[in-house]
PDB file of C-alpha atoms in Angstrom:
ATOM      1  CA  UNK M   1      69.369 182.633 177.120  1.00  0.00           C
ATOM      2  CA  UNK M   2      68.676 185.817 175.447  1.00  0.00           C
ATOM      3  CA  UNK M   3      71.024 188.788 176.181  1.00  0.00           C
ATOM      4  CA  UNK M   4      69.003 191.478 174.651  1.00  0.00           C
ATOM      5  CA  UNK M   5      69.512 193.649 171.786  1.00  0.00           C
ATOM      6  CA  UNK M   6      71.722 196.397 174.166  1.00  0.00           C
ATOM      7  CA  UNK M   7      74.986 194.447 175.431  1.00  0.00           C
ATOM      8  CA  UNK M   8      77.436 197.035 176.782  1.00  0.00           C
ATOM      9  CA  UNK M   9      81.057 195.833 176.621  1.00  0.00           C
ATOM     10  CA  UNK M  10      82.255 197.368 179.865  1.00  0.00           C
ATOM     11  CA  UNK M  11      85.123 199.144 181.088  1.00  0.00           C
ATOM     12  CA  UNK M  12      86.884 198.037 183.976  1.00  0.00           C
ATOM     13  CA  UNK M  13      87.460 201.244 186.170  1.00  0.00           C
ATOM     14  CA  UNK M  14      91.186 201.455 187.646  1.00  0.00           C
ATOM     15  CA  UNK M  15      92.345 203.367 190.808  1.00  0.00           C
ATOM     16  CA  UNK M  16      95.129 205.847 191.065  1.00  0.00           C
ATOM     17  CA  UNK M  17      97.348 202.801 191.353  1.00  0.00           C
ATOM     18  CA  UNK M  18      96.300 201.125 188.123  1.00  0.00           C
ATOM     19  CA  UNK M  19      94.480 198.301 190.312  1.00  0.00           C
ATOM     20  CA  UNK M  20      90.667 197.211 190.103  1.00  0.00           C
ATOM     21  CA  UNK M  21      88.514 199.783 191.751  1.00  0.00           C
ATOM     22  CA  UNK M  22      85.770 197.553 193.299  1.00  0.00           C
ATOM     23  CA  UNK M  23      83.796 200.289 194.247  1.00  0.00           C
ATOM     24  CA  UNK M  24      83.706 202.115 191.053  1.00  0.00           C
ATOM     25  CA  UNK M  25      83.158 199.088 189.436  1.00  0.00           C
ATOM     26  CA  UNK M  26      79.929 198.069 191.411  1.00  0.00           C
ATOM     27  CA  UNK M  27      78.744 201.784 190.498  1.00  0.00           C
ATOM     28  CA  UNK M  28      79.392 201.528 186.853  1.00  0.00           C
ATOM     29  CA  UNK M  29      77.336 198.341 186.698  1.00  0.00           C
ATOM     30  CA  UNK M  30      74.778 199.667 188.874  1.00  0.00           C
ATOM     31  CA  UNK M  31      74.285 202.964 186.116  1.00  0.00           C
ATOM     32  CA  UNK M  32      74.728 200.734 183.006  1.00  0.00           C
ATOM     33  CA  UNK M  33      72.025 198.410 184.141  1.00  0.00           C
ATOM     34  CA  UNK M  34      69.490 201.717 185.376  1.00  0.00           C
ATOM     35  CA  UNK M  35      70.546 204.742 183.597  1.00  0.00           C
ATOM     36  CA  UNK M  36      71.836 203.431 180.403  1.00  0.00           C
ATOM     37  CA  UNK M  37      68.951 200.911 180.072  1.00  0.00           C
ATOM     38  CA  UNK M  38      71.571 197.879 178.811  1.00  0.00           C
ATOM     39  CA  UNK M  39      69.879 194.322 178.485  1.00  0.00           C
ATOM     40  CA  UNK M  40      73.315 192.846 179.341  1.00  0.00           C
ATOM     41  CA  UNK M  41      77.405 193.463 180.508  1.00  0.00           C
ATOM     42  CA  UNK M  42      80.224 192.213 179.119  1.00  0.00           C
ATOM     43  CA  UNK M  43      83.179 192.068 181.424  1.00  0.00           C
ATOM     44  CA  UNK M  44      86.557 190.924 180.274  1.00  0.00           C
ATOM     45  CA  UNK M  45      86.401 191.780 177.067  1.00  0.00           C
ATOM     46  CA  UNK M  46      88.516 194.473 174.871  1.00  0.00           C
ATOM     47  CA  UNK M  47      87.118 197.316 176.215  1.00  0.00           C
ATOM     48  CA  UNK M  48      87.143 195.774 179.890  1.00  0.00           C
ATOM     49  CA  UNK M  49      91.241 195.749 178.521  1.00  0.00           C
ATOM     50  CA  UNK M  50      91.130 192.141 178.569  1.00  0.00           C
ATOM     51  CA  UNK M  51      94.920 191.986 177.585  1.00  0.00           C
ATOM     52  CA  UNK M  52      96.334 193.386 180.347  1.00  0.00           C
ATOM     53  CA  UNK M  53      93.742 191.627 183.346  1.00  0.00           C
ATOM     54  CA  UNK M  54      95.336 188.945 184.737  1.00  0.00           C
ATOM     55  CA  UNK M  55      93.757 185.914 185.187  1.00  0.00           C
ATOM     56  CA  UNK M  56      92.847 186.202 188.788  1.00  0.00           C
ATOM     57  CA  UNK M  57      91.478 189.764 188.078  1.00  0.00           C
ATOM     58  CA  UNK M  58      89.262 188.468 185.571  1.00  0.00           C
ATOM     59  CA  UNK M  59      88.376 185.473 187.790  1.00  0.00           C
ATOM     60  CA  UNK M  60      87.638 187.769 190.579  1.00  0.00           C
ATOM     61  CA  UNK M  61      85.572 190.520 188.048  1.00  0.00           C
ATOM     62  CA  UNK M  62      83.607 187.126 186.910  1.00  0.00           C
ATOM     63  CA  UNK M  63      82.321 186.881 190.159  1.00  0.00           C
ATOM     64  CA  UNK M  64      81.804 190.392 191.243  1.00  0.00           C
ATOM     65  CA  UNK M  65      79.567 191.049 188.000  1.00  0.00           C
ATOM     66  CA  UNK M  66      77.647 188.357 188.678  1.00  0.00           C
ATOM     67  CA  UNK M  67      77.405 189.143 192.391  1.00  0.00           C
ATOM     68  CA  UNK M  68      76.800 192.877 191.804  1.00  0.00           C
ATOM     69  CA  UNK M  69      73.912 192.287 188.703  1.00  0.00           C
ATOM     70  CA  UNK M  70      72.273 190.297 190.893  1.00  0.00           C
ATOM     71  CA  UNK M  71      69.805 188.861 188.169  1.00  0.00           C
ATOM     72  CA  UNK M  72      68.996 192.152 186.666  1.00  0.00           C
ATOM     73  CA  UNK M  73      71.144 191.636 183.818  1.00  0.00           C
ATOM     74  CA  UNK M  74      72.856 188.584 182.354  1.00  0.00           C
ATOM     75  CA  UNK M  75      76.786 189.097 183.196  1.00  0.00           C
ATOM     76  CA  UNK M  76      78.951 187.403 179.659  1.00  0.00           C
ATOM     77  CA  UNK M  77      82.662 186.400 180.567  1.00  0.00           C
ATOM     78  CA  UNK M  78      85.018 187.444 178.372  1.00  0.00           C
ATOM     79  CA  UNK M  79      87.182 184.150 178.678  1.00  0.00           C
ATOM     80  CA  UNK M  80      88.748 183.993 175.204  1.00  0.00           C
ATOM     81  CA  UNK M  81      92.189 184.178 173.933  1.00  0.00           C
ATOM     82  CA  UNK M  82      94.373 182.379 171.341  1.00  0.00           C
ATOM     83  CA  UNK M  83      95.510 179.492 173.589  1.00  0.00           C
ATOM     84  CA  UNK M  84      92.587 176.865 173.630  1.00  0.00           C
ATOM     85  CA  UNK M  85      93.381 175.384 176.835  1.00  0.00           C
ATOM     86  CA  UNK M  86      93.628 178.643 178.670  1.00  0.00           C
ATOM     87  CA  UNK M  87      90.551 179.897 177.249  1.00  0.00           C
ATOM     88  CA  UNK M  88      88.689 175.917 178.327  1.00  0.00           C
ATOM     89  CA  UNK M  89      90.058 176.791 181.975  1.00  0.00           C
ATOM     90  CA  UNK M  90      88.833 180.750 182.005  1.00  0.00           C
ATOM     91  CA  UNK M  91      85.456 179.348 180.859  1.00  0.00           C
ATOM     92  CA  UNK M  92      85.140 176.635 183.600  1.00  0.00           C
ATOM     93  CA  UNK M  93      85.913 179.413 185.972  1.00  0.00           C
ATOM     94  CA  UNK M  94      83.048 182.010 184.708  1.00  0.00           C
ATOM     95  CA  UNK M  95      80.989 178.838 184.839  1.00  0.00           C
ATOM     96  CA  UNK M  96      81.795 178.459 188.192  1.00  0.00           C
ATOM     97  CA  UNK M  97      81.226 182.341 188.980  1.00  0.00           C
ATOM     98  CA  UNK M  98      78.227 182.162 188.168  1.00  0.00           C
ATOM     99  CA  UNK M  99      78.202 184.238 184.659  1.00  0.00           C
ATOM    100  CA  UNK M 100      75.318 183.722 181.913  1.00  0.00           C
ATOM    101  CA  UNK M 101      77.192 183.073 179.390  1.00  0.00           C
ATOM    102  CA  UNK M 102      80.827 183.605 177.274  1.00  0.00           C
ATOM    103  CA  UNK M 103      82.521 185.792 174.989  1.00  0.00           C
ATOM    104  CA  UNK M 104      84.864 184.359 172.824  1.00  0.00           C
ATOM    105  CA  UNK M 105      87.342 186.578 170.539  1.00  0.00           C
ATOM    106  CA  UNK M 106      88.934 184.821 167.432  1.00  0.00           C
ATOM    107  CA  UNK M 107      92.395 183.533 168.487  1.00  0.00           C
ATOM    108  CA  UNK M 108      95.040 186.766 167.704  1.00  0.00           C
ATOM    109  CA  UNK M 109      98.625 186.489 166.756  1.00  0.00           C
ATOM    110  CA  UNK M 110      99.241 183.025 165.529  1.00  0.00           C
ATOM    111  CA  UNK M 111      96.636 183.665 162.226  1.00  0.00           C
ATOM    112  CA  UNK M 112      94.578 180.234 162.374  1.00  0.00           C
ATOM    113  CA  UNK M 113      92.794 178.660 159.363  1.00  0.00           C
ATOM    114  CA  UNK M 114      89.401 178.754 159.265  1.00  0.00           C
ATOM    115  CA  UNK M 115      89.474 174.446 159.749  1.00  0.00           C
ATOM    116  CA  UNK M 116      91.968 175.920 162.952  1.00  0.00           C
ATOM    117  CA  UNK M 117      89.204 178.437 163.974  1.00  0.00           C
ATOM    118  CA  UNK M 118      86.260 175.771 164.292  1.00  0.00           C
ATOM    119  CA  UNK M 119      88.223 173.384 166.043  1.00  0.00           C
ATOM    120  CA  UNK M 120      88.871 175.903 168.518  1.00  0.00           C
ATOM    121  CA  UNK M 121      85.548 177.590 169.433  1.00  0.00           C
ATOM    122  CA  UNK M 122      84.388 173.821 169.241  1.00  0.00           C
ATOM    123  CA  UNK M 123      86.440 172.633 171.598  1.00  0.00           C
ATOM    124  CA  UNK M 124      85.816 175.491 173.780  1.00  0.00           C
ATOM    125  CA  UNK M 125      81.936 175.115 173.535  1.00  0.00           C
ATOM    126  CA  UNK M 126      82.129 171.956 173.896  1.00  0.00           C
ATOM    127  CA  UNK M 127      84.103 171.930 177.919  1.00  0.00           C
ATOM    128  CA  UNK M 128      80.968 174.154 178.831  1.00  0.00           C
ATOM    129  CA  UNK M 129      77.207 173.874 179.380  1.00  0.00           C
ATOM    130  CA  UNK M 130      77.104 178.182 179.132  1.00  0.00           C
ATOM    131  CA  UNK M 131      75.852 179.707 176.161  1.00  0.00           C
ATOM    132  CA  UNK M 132      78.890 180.935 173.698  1.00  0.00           C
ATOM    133  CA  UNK M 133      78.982 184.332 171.621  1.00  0.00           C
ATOM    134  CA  UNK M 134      81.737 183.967 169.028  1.00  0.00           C
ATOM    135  CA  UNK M 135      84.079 187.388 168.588  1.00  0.00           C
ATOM    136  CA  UNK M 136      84.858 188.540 165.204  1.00  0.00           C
ATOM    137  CA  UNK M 137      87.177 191.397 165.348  1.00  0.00           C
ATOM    138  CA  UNK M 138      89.910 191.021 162.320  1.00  0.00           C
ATOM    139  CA  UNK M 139      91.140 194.545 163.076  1.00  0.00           C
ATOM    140  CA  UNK M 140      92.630 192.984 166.284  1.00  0.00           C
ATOM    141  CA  UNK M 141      93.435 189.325 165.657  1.00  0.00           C
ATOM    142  CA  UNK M 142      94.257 189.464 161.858  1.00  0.00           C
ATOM    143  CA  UNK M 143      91.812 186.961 161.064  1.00  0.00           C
ATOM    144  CA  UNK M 144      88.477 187.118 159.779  1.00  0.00           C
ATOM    145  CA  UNK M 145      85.878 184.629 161.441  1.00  0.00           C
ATOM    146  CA  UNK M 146      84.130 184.008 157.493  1.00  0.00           C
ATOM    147  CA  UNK M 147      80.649 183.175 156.859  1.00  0.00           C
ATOM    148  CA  UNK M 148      81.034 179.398 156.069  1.00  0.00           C
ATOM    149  CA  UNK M 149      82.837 179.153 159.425  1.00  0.00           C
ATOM    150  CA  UNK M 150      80.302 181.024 161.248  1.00  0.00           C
ATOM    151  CA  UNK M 151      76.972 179.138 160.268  1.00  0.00           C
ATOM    152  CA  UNK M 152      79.167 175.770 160.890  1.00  0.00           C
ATOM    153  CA  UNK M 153      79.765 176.794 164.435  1.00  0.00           C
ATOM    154  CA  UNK M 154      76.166 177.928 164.382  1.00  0.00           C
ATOM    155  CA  UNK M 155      75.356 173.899 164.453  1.00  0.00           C
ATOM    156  CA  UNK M 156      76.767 173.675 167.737  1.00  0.00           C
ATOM    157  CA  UNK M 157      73.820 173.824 170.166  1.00  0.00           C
ATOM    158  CA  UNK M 158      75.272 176.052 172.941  1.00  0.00           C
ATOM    159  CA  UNK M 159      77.063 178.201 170.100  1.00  0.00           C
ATOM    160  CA  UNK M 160      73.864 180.585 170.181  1.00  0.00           C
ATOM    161  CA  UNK M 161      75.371 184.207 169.337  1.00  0.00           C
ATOM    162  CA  UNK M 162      77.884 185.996 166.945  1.00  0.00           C
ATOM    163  CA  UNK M 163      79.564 189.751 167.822  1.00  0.00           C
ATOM    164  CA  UNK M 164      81.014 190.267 164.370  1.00  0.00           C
ATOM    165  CA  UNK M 165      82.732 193.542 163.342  1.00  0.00           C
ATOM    166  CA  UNK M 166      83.125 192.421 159.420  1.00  0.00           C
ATOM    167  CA  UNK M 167      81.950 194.624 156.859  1.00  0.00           C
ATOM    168  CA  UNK M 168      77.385 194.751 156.472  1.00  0.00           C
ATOM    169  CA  UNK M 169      78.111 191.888 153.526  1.00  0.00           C
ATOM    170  CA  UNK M 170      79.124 189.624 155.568  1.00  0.00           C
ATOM    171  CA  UNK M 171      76.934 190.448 158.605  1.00  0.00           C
ATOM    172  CA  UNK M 172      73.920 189.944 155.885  1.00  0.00           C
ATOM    173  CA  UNK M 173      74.586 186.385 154.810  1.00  0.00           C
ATOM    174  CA  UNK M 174      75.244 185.459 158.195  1.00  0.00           C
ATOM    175  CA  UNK M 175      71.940 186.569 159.500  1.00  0.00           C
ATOM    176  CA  UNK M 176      70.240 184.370 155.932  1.00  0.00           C
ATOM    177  CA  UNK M 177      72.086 181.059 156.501  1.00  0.00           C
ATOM    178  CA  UNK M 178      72.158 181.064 160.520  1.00  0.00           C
ATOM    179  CA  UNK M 179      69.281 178.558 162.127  1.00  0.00           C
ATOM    180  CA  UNK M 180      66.814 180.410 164.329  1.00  0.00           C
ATOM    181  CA  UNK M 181      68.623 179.902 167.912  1.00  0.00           C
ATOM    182  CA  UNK M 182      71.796 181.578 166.498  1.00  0.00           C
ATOM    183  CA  UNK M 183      71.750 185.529 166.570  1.00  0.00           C
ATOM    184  CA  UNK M 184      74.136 187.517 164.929  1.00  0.00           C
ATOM    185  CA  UNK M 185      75.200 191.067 167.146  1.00  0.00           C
ATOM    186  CA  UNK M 186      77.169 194.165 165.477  1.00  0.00           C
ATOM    187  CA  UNK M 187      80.235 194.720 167.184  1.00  0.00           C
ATOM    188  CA  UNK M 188      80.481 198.598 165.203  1.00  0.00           C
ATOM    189  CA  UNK M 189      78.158 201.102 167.021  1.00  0.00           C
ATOM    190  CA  UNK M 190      77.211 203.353 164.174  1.00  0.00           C
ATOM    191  CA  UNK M 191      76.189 200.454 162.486  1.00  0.00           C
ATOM    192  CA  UNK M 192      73.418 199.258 164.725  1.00  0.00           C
ATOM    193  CA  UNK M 193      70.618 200.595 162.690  1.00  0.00           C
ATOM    194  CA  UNK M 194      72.172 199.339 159.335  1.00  0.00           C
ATOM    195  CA  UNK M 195      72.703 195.842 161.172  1.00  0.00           C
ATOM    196  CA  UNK M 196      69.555 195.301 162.275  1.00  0.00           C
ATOM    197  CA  UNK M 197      68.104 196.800 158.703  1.00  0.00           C
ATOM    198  CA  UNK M 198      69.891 193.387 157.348  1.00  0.00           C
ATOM    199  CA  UNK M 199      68.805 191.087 160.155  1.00  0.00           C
ATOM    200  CA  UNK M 200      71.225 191.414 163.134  1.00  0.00           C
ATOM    201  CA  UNK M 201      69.657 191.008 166.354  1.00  0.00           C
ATOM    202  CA  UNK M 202      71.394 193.991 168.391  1.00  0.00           C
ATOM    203  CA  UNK M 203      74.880 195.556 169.517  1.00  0.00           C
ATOM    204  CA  UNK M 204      77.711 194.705 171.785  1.00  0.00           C
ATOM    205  CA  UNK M 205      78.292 198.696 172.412  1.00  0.00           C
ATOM    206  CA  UNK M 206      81.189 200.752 173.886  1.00  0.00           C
ATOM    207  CA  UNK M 207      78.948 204.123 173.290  1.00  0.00           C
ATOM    208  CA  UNK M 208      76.300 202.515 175.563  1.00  0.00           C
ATOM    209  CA  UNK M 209      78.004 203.381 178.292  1.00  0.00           C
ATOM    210  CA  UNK M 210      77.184 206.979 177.431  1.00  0.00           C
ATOM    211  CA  UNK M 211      74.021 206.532 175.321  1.00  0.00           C
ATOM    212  CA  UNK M 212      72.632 203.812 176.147  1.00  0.00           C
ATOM    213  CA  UNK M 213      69.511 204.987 176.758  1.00  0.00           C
ATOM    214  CA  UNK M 214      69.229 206.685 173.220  1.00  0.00           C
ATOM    215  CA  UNK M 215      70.204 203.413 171.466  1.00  0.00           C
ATOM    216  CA  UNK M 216      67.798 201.802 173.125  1.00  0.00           C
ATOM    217  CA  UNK M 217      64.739 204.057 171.919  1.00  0.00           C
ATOM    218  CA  UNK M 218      66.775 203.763 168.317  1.00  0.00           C
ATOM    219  CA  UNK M 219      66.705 199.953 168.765  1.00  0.00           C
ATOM    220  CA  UNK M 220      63.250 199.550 170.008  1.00  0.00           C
ATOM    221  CA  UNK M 221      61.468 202.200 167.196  1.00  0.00           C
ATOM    222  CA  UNK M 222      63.426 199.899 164.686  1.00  0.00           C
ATOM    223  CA  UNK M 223      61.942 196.958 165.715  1.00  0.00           C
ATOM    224  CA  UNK M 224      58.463 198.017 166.321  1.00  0.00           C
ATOM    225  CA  UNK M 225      58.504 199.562 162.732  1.00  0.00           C
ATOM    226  CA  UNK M 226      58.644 203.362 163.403  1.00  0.00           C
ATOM    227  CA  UNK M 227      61.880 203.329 161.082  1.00  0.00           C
ATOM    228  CA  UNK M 228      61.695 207.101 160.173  1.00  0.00           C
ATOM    229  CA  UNK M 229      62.219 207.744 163.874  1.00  0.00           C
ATOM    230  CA  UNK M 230      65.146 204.920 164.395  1.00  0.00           C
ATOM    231  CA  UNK M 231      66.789 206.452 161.263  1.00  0.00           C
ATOM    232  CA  UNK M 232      66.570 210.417 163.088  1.00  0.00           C
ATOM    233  CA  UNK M 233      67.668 208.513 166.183  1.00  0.00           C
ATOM    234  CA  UNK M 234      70.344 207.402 164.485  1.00  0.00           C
ATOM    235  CA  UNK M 235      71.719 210.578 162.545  1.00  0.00           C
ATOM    236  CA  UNK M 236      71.200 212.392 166.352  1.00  0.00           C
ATOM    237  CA  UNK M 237      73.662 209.948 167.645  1.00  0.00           C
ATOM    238  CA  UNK M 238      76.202 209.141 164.854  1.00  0.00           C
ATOM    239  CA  UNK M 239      78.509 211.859 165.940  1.00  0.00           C
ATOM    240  CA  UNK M 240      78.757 210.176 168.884  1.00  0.00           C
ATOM    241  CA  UNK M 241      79.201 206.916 167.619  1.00  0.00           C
ATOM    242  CA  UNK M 242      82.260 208.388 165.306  1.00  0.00           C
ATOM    243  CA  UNK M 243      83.362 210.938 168.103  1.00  0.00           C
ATOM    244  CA  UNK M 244      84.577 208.199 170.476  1.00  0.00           C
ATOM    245  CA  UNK M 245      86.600 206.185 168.253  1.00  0.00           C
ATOM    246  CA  UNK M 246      87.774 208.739 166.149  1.00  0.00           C
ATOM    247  CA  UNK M 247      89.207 211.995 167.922  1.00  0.00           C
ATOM    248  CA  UNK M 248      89.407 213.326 165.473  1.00  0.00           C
ATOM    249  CA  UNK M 249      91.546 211.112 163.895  1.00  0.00           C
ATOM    250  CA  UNK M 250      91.238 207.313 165.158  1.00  0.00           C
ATOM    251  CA  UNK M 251      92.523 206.107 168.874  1.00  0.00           C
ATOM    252  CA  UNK M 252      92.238 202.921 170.535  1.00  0.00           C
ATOM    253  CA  UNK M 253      89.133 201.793 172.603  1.00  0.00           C
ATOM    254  CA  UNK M 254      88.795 201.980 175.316  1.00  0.00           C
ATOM    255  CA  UNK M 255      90.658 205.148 175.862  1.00  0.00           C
ATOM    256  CA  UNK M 256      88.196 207.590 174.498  1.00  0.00           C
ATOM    257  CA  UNK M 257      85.341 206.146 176.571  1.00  0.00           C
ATOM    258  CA  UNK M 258      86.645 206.268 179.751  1.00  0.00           C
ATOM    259  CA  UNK M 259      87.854 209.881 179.381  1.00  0.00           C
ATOM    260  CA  UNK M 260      84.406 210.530 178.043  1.00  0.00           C
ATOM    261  CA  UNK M 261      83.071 208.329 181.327  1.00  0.00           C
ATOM    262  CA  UNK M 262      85.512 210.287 183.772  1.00  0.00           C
ATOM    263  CA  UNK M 263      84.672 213.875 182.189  1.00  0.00           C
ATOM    264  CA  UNK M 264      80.575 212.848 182.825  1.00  0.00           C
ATOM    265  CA  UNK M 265      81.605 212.695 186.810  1.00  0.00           C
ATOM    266  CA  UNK M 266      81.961 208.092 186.847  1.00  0.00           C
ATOM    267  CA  UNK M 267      85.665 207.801 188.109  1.00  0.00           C
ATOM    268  CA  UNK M 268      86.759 204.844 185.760  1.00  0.00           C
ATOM    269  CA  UNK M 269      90.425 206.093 186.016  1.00  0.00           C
ATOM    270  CA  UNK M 270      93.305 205.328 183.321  1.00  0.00           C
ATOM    271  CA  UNK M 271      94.094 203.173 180.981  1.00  0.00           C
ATOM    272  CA  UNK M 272      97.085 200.480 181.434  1.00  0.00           C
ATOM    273  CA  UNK M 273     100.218 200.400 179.110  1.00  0.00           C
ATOM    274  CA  UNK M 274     100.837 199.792 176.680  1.00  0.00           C
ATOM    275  CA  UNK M 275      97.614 201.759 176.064  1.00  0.00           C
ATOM    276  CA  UNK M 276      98.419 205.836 176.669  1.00  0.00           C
ATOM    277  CA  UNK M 277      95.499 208.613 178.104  1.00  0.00           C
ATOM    278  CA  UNK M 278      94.447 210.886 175.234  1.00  0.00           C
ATOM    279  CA  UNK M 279      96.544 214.124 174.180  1.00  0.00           C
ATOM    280  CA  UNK M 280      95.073 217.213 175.230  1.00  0.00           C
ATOM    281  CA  UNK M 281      93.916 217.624 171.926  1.00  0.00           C
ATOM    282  CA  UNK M 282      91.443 214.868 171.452  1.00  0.00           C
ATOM    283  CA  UNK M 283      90.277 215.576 175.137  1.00  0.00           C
ATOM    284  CA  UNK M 284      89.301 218.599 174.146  1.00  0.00           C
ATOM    285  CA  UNK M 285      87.406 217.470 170.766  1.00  0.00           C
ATOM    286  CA  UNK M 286      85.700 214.658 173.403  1.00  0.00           C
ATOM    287  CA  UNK M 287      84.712 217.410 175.622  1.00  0.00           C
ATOM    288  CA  UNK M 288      83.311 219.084 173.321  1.00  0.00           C
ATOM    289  CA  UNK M 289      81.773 216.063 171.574  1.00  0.00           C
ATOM    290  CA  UNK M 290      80.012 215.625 174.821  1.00  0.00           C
ATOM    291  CA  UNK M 291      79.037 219.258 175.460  1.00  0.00           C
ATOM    292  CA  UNK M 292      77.256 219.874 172.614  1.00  0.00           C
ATOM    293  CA  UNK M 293      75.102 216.947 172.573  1.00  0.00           C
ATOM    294  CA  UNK M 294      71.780 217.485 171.464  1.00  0.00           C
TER     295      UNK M 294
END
């Protein structure tokens, strides 16, 4: 299965009530698959506010993805967490919905070993016939995913993808030691261009959902060796690539994106607690972030 070099970790769009909005959220997939150009969604994950889904809400958005894509796009479940067995029975279920494939985030909280973190993603992979994508966020789980670890799970036949938001050092040696199946995805948008400069294969984005379509023509001049024009592409969008996580000062995804999402006219609503909407202040520098795009 290949996902594409454009996977756009989605939002999931809430109603005045704080509930799913099914309607929203068919439109949202329908615009990130046409307007914004993405090669695959991600549903479930931390943008899609993963923490605070329940698990028959992300059963349910398993299917509706898949129903909704309809084959245009692959749909990846977001199914991990730091319980092994729950994250084994939310994979069996996007397997059963239908999905393309898995997403799943270094186990949080309880600060596994790396010998802890292998057994887990094995044992995970190995309750499914779905391709995996392995999660590396240490920001959010307090745990780094290492190198050694990585190419080890890289073995693992259906193991076939990494999202890793480590430092460019580490995203280089992964991309030297991993066999040819396994591709290794940025999970940092303004570091796309300097991912795939050291062999990453693409981006899981949150800014896709805005510019998708301008990463894409960054992504695509990269690879086809007009780099002079991926690296303009690339200073064009980096405002908006630091804009949305930093406003001006740094605020938690997703809220930034779906303010910038709402204020563009797509309805995605709030966010839920313990996540808070942005001040007035930092709507006003995402307005204008927006406004004054080139």
């Amino acid at each position: 299965m290949d996902f594409g070099r454009l996977i756009t970790a989605m939002v999931t769009p809430f109603d005045a009530e704080g509930k799913i909005d099914w309607e929203t959220t068919g439109r949202l997939i329908d615009y990130l698959i046409g307007e914004q150009q993405t090669d695959s969604i991600v549903v479930c994950g931390t943008t899609g506010e993963s923490p605070t889904l329940d698990d028959e809400e992300k059963i349910a958005l398993y299917k509706f993805a898949v129903e909704r894509a309809a084959g245009r796009v692959p749909v990846i479940a977001g199914t991990g967490s730091n319980n092994t067995a729950h994250s084994i029975h939310l994979t069996k279920e996007a397997e059963a919905a239908g999905a393309d494939g898995v997403l799943l985030v270094s186990p949080y909280y309880n600060k596994p070993s790396q010998e802890g973190l292998y057994q887990h993603f094995r044992a995970i992979a190995e309750s499914t016939k779905l391709p995996v994508m392995l999660y590396n966020v240490p920001g959010r789980t307090g745990v780094n995913l290492n190198v050694d670890t990585t190419l080890r799970l890289a073995e693992i036949p259906n193991i076939v993808a990494t999202k890793d938001c480590a430092p460019t050092e580490q995203l280089t040696a992964i991309a030297a030691g991993a066999p040819a199946h396994f591709k290794v995805y940025s999970g940092d948008d303004s570091q796309t261009l300097p991912a795939l400069a050291v062999g990453a294969y693409g981006i899981v984005s949150v800014t896709s959902h805005i510019i998708g379509r301008e990463m894409k023509q960054m992504i695509n001049a990269y690879v086809e060796g007009r780099t002079a024009e991926a690296a303009r592409l690339h200073q064009q969008l980096s405002p908006i690539f630091k804009g949305l996580f930093n406003c001006p000062h740094p605020v938690t995804n997703p809220v930034p994106v779906k303010y910038a999402l709402n204020h563009l006219g797509i309805p995605v609503g709030g966010v839920r607690l313990p996540l808070v909407p942005l001040t007035e202040a930092e709507a006003a520098f995402v307005r204008n972030l927006l406004d004054n795009r080139e």
